[in-house]
Short mmCIF file of C-alpha atoms in Angstrom, two decimals:
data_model
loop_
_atom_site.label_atom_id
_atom_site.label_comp_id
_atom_site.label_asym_id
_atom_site.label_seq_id
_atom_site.Cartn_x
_atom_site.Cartn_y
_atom_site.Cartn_z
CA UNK A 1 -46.08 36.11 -22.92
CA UNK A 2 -44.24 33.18 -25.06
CA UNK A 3 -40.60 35.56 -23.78
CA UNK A 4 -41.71 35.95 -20.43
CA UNK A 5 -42.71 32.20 -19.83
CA UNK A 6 -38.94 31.27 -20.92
CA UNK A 7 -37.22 33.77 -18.50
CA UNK A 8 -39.42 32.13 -15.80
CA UNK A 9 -38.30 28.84 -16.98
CA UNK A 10 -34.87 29.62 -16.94
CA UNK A 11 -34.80 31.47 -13.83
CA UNK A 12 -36.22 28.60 -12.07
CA UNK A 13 -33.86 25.61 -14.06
CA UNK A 14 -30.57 27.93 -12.72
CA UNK A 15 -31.75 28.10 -9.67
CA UNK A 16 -32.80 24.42 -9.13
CA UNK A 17 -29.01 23.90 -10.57
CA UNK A 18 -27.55 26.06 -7.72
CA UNK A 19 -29.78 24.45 -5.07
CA UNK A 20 -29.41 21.08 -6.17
CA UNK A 21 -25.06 21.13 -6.81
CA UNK A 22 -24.95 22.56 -3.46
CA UNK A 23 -27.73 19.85 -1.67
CA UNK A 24 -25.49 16.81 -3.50
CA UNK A 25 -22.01 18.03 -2.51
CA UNK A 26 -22.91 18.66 0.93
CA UNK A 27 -25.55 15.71 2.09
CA UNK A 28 -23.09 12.72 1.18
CA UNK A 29 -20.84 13.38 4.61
CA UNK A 30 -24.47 13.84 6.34
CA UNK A 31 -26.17 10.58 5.57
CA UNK A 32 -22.72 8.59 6.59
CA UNK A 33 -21.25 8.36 2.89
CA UNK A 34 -18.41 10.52 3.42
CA UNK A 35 -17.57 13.50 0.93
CA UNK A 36 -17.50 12.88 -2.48
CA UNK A 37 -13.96 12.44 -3.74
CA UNK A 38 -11.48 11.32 -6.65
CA UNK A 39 -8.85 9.59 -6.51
CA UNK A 40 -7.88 5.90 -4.25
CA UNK A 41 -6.62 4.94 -0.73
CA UNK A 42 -2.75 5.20 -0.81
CA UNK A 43 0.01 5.09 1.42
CA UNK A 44 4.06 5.03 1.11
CA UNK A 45 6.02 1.97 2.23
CA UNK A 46 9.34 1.77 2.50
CA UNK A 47 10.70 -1.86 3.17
CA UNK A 48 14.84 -2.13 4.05
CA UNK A 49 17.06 -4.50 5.39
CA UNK A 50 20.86 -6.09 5.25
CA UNK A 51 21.55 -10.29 4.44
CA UNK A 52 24.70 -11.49 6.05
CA UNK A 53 25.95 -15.19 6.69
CA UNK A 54 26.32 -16.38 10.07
CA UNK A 55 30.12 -14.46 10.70
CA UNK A 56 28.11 -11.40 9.81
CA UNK A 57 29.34 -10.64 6.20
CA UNK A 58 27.38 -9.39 3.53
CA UNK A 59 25.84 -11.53 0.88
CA UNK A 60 24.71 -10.60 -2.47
CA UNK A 61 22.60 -11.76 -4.75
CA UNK A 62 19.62 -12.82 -2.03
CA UNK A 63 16.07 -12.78 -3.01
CA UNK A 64 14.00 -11.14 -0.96
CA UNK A 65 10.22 -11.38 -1.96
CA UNK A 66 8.16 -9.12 0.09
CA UNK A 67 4.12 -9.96 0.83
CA UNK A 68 1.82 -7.14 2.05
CA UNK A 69 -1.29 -8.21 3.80
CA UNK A 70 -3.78 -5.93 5.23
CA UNK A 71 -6.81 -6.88 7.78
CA UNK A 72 -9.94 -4.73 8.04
CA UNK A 73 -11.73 -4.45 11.49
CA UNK A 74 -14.92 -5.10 10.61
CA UNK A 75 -14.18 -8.42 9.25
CA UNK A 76 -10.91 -9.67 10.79
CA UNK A 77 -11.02 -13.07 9.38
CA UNK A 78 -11.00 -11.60 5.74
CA UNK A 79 -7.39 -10.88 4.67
CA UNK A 80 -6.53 -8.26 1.93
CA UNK A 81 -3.80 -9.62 0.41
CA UNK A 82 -2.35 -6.52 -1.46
CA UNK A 83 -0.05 -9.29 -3.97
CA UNK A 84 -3.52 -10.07 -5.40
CA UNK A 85 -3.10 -7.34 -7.31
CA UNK A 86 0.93 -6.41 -7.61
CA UNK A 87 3.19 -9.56 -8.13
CA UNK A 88 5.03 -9.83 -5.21
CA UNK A 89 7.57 -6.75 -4.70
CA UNK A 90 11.09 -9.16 -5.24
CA UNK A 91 14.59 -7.53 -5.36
CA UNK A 92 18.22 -9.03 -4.67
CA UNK A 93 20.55 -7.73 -2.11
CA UNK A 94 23.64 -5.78 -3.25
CA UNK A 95 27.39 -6.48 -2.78
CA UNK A 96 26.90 -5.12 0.72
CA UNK A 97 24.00 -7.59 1.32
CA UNK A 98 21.29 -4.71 1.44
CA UNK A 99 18.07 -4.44 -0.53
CA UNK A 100 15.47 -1.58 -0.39
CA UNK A 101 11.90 -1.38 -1.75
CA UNK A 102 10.18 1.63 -1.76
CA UNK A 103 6.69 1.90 -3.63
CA UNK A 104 3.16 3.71 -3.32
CA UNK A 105 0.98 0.84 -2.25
CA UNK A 106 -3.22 0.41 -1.95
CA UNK A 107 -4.17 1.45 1.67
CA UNK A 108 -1.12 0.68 4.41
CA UNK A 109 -0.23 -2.57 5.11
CA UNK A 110 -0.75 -4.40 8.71
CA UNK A 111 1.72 -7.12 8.36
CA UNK A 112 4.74 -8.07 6.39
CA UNK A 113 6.25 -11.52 5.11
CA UNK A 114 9.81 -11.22 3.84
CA UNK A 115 11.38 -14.02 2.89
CA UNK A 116 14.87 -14.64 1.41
CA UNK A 117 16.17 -17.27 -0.78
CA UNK A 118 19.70 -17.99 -1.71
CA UNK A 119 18.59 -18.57 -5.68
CA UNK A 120 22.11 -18.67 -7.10
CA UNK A 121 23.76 -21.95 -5.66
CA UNK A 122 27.63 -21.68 -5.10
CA UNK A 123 28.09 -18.00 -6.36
CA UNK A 124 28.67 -15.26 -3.90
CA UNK A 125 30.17 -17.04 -0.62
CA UNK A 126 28.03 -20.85 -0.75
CA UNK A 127 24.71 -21.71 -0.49
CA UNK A 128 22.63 -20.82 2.22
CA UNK A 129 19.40 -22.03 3.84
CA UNK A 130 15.81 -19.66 3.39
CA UNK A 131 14.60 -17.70 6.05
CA UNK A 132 11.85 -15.44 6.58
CA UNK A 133 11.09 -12.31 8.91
CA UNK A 134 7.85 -10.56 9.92
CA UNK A 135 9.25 -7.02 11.15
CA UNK A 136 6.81 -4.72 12.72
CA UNK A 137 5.26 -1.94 10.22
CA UNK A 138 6.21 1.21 11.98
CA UNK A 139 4.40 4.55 10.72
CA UNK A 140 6.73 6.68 9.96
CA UNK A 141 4.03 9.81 8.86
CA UNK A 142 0.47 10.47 9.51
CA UNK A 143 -1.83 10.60 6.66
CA UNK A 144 -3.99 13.67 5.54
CA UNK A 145 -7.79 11.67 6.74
CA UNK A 146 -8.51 11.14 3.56
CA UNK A 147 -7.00 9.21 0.60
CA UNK A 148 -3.23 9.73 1.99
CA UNK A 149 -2.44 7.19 4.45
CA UNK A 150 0.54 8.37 5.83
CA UNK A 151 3.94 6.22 5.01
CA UNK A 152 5.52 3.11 6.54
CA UNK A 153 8.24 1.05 7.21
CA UNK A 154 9.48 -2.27 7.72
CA UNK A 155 13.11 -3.66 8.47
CA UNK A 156 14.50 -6.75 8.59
CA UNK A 157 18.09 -8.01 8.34
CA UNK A 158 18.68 -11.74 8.73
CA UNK A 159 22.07 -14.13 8.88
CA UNK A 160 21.34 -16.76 6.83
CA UNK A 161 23.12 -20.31 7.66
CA UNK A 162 25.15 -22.27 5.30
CA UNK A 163 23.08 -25.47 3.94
#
């Protein structure tokens, strides 16, 4: 009897396994909760651009500090800044006055702030006032509807003016 109660018991514990795995995996989509996943929103950005002085030629050694911010529709005066967590994505243009960023960010950003500073005084052609630029973020691929946002872009190439 003692055998036959424990064949029983297991029986009914596999089953309840089965019937349970299956009931968790598959009710999370149906009571709005979405499937059950690992892993984090991400997306692709890609931010480029060229610095020249007012005649058009190229200047080096321009920072350009580059702030992500990201608004949710359900709450549109909360902003996400995406620098709270990542220091702000800087880089300095090359001898041909061009800079490129490209990084695997949290969730795709809605707007951009680049700004560029002339940080090195005399050196490479003068110094030159700050600007800054707020390109449109263009997708540039769809995302999978799930943790993959798709990737995006943003250009912006200034002429900076002598102080």
């Amino acid at each position: 009897l003692w055998g036959m109660k424990n064949g029983i018991s297991n029986i009914w514990r596999q089953l309840a396994a089965v019937v349970l795995g299956l009931l968790g995996f598959s009710s999370w989509d149906k009571i709005g909760w979405g499937l059950c996943m690992y892993g984090e929103p991400h997306a692709d950005f890609k931010a480029i651009g060229t610095v020249s002085d007012e005649n058009g030629k190229p200047i080096e050694g321009i920072r350009v500090a580059i702030h992500q911010h990201r608004h949710y529709q359900n709450t549109p005066e909360v902003i996400y800044d995406q620098n709270d967590w990542y220091e702000h994505d800087t880089l300095y243009t090359d001898d041909k006055g061009a800079y490129l960023l490209t990084r695997s960010v949290f969730e795709s950003p809605n707007d951009v702030l680049v700004v560029f500073e002339d940080i090195d005084g005399e050196e490479n052609g003068g110094e030159y006032t700050s600007a800054e630029a707020t390109p449109k973020v263009i997708r540039t691929k769809k995302g999978d509807n799930s943790w993959y946002g798709g990737a995006f872009e943003v250009q912006a190439d200034v002429r900076l003016k002598k102080k």
